[in-house]
mmCIF file of C-alpha atoms in Angstrom:
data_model
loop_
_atom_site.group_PDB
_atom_site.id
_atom_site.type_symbol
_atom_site.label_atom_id
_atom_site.label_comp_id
_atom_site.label_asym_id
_atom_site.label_seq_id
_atom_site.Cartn_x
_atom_site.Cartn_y
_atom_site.Cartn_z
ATOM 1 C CA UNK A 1 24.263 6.353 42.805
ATOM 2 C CA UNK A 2 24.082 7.044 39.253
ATOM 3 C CA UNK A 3 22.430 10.243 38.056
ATOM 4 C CA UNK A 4 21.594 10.016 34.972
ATOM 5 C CA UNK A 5 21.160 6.354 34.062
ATOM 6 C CA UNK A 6 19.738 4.760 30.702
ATOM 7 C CA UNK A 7 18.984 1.355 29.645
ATOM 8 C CA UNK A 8 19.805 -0.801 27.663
ATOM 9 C CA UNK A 9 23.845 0.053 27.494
ATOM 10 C CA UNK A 10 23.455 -1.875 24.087
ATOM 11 C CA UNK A 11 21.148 -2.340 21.643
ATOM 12 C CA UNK A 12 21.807 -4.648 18.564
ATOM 13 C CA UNK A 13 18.176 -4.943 16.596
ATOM 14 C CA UNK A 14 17.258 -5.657 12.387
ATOM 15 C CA UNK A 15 15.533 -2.909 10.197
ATOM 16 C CA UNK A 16 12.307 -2.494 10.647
ATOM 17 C CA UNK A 17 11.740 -3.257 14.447
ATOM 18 C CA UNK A 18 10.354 -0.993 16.859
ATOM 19 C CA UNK A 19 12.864 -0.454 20.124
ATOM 20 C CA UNK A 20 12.476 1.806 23.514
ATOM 21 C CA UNK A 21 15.388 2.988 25.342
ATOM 22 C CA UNK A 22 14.728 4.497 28.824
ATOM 23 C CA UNK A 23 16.507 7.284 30.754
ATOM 24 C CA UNK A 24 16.083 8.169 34.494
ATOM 25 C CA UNK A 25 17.498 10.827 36.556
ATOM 26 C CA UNK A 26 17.682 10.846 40.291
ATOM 27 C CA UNK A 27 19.276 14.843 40.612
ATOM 28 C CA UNK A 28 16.065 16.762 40.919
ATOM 29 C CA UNK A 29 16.407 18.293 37.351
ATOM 30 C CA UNK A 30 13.475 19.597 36.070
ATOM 31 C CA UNK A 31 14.715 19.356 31.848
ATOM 32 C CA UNK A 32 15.510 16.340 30.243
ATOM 33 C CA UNK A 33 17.348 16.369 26.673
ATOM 34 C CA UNK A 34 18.040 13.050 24.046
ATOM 35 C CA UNK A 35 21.444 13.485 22.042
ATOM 36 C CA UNK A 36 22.542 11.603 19.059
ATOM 37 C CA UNK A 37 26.161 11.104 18.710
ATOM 38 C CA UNK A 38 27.594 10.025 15.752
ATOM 39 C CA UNK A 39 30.385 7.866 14.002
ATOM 40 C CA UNK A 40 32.182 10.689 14.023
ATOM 41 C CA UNK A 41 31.670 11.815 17.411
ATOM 42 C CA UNK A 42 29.053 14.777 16.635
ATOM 43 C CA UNK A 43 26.668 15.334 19.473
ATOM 44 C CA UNK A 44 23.477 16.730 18.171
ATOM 45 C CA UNK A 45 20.146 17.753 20.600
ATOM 46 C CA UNK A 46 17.450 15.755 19.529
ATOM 47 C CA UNK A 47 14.570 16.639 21.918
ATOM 48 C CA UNK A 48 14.192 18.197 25.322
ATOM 49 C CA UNK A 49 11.436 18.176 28.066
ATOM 50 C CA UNK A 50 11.403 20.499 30.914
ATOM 51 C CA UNK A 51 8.991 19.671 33.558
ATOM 52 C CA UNK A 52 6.990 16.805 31.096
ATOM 53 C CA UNK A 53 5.962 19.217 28.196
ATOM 54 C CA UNK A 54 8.682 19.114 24.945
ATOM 55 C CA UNK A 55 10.540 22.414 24.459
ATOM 56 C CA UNK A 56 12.794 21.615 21.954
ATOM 57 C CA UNK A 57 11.970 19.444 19.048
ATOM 58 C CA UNK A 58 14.872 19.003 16.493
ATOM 59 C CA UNK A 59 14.175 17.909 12.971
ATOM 60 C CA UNK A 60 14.295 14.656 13.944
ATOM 61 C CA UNK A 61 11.910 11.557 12.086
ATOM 62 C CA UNK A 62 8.659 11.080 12.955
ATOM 63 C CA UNK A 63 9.660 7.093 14.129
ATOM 64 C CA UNK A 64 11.238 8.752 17.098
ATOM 65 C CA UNK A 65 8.798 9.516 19.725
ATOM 66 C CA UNK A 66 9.754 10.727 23.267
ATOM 67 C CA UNK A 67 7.696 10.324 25.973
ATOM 68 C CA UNK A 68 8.313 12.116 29.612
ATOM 69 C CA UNK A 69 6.083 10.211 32.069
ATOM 70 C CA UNK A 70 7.296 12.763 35.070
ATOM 71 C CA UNK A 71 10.103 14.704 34.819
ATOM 72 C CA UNK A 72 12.645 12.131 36.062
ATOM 73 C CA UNK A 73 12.022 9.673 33.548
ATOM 74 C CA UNK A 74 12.568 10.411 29.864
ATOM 75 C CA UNK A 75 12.063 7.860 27.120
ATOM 76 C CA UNK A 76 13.113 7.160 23.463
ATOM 77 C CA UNK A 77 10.642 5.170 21.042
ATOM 78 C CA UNK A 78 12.056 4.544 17.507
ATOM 79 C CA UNK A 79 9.711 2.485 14.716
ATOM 80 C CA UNK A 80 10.659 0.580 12.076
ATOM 81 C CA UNK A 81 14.682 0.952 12.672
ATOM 82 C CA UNK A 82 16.868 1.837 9.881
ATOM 83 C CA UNK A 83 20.359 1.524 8.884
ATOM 84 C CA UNK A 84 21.157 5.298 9.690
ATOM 85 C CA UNK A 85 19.652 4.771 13.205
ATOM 86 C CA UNK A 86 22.639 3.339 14.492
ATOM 87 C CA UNK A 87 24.373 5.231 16.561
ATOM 88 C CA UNK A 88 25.161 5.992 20.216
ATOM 89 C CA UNK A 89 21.966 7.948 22.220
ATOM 90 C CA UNK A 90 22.928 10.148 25.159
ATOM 91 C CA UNK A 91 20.333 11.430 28.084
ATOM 92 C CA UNK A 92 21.293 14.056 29.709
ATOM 93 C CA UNK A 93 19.337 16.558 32.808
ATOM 94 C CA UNK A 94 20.046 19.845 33.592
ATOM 95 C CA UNK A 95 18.126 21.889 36.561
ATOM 96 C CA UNK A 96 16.305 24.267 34.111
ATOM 97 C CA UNK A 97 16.482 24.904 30.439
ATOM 98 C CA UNK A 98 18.404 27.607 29.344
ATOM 99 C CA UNK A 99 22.232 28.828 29.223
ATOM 100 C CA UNK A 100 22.244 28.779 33.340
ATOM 101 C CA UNK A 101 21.744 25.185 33.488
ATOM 102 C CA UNK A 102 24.846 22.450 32.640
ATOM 103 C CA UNK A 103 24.151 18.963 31.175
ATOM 104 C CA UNK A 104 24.550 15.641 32.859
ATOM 105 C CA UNK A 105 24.846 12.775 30.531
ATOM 106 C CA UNK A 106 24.117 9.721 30.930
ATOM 107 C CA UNK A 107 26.771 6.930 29.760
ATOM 108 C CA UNK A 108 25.015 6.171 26.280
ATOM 109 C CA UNK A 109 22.910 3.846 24.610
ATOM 110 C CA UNK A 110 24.949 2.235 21.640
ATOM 111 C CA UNK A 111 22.288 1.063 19.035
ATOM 112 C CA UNK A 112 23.316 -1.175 16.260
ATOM 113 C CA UNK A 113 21.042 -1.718 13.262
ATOM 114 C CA UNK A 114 21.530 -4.603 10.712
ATOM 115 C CA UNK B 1 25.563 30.389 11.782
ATOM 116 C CA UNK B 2 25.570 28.506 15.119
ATOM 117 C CA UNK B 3 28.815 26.408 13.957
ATOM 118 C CA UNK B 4 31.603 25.701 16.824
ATOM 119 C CA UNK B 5 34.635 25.480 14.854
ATOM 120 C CA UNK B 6 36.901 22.956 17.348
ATOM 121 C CA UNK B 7 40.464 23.016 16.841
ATOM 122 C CA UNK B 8 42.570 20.964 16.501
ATOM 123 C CA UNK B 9 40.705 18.246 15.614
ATOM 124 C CA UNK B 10 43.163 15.358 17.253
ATOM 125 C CA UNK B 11 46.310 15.720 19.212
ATOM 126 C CA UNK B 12 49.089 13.097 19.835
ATOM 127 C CA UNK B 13 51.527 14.553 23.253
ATOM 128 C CA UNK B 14 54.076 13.380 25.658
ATOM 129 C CA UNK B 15 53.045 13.167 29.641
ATOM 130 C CA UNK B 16 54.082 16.090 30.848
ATOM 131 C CA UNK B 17 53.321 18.843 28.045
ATOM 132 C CA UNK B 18 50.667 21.517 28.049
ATOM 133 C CA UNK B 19 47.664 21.086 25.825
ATOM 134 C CA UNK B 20 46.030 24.194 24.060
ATOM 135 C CA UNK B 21 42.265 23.865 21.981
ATOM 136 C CA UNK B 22 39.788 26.343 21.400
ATOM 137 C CA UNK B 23 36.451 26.762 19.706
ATOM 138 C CA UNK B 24 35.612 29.736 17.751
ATOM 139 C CA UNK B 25 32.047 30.910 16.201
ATOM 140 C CA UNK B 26 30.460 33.450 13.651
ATOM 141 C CA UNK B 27 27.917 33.511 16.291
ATOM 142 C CA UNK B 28 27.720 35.601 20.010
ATOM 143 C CA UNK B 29 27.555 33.007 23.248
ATOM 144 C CA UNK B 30 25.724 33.459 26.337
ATOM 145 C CA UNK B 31 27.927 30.325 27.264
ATOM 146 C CA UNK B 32 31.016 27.958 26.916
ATOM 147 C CA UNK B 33 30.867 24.953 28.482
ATOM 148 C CA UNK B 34 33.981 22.495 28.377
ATOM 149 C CA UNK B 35 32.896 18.431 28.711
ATOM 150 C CA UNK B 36 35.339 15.638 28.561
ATOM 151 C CA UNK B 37 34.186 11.890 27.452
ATOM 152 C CA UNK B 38 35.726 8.554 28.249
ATOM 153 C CA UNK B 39 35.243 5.649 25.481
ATOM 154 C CA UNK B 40 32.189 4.500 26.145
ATOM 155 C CA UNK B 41 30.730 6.875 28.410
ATOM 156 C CA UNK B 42 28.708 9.785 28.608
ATOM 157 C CA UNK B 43 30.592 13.376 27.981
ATOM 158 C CA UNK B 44 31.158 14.755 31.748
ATOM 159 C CA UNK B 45 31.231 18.539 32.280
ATOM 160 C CA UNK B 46 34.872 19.820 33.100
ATOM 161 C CA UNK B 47 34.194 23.899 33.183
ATOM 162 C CA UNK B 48 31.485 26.143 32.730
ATOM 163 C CA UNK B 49 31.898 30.007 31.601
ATOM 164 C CA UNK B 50 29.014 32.396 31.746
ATOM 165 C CA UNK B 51 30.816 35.916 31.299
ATOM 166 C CA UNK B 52 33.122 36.991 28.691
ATOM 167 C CA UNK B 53 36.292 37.321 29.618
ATOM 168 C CA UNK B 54 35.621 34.833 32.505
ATOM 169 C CA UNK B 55 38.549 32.942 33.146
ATOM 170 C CA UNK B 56 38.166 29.549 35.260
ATOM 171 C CA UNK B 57 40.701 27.032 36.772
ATOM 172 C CA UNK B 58 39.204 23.288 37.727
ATOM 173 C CA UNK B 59 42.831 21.685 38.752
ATOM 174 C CA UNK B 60 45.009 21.106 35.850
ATOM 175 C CA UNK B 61 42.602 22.806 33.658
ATOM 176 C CA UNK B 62 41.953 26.485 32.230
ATOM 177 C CA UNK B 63 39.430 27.496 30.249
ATOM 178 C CA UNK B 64 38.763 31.067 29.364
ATOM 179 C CA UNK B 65 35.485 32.949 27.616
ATOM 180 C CA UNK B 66 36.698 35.381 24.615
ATOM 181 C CA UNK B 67 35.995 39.079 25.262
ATOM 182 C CA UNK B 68 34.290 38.576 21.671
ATOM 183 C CA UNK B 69 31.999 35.990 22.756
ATOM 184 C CA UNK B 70 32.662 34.138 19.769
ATOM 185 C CA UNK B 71 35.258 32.201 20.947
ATOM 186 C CA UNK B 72 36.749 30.098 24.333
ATOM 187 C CA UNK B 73 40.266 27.880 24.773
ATOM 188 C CA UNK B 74 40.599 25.053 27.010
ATOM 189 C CA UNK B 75 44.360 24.501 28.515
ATOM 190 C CA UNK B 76 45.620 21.316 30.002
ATOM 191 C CA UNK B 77 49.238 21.727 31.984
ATOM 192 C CA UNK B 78 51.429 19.287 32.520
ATOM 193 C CA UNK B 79 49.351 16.416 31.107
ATOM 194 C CA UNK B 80 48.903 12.908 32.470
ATOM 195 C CA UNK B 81 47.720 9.476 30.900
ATOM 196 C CA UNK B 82 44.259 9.855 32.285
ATOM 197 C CA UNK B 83 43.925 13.090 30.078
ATOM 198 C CA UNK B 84 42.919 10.801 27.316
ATOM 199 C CA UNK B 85 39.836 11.053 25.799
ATOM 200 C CA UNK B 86 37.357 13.348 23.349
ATOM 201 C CA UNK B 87 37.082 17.066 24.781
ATOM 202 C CA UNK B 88 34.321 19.068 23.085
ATOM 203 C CA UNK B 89 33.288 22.503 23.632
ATOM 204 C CA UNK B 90 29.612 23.311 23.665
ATOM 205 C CA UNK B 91 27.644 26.694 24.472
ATOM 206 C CA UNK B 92 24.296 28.393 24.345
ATOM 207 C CA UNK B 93 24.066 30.792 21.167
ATOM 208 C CA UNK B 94 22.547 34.355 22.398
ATOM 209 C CA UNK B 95 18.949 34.894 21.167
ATOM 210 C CA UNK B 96 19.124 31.348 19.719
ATOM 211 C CA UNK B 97 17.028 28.578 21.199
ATOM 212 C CA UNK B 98 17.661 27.150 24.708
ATOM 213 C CA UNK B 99 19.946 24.024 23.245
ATOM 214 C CA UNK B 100 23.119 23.523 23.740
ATOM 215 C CA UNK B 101 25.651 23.435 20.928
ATOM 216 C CA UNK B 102 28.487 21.104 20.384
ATOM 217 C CA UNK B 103 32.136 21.444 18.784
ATOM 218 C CA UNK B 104 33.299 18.998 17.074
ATOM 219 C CA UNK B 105 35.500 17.410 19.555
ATOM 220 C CA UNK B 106 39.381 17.246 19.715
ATOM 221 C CA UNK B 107 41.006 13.748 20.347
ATOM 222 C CA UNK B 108 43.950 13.743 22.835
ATOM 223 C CA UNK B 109 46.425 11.048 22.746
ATOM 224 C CA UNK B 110 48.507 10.947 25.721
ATOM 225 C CA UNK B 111 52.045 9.061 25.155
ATOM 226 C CA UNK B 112 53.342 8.293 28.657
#
């Protein structure tokens, strides 16, 4: 079974549309984190839940909304896509925030805007 | 500030030969955490550290927390194809915020 799992694996969408990508985790984790990874490989913390409420809010866009229905789901809203969207979005779980607590990741959502 | 500074950046080896990267910071760690990702996957967690001067073996791999708490090196003996891939470092900054920081990554080519 996989642990962290996100959907869709790829994403290829025009500027301006509105897309969702979703992220479960099945390991009992109670935090729940969005990454943005780069062209050049940078992983940077976008947002994290723990238990539903959002503890960490980077300086992210307001066209990227999160939304934690319970804390084993964790989803990604983006409006009107642009060009410097594209990139590869990571979900990730840990047990509890904080330094005590490793990431899982899941295997990425590769999002392509044209 | 909370920079990692990953070093080196890419490296290009023979099966067989030891592998050496580290991550240094300006800033104190409360962690260093040592992940490993496969093209197109997600990065997967190879060693955690939580004390300086911690020093932790998962098979083939040693990783080590500086005394400093600045700073952490990842080692790789006798390297095999499957080595290849993007290794980052990553830790939590002390009296930072609860997110977890990322290096840069280092590339390692494996030439069999």
């Amino acid at each position: 079974d996989t642990a962290v799992s996100q959907t869709p694996k790829y994403l290829v969408t025009q500027m301006g549309n509105d897309k969702s990508i979703k992220c479960e985790q099945n390991l009992g984790h109670d935090t729940m984190y969005w990454y943005k990874q780069d062209s050049k490989k940078f992983l940077k913390i976008m947002f994290s839940y723990n238990n539903k409420e959002l503890i960490i809010n980077e300086t992210v866009p307001n066209r990227f909304s999160p939304k934690s229905p319970d804390k084993a789901h964790l989803n990604l809203h983006i409006n009107s896509l642009e060009l410097g969207d594209s990139a590869v979005y990571f979900c990730a779980s840990s047990q509890e925030p904080g330094y005590n607590s490793p990431l899982h990741f899941g295997n990425g959502t590769r999002l392509t805007v044209t | 500030g909370q920079q990692l500074n990953q070093s080196p950046q890419s490296m290009f080896i023979q099966e067989g030969e030891d592998v050496s990267m580290n991550c240094t910071s300006s800033s104190i760690f409360n962690t260093w955490l040592w992940y490993k990702q496969d093209p197109g996957e997600g990065p997967v967690l190879l060693i955690a550290l939580y004390k300086a001067g911690e020093l932790t073996s998962n098979g083939r791999l040693t990783a080590q927390f500086g005394i400093t708490r600045k700073d952490s090196f990842l080692n790789i003996s006798a390297s095999i194809p499957s080595d290849v891939g993007i290794y980052f470092c990553a830790g939590h900054v002390q009296g930072g915020s609860e997110k977890l920081v990322f290096g840069k990554g280092t590339k390692l080519t494996v030439n069999p």
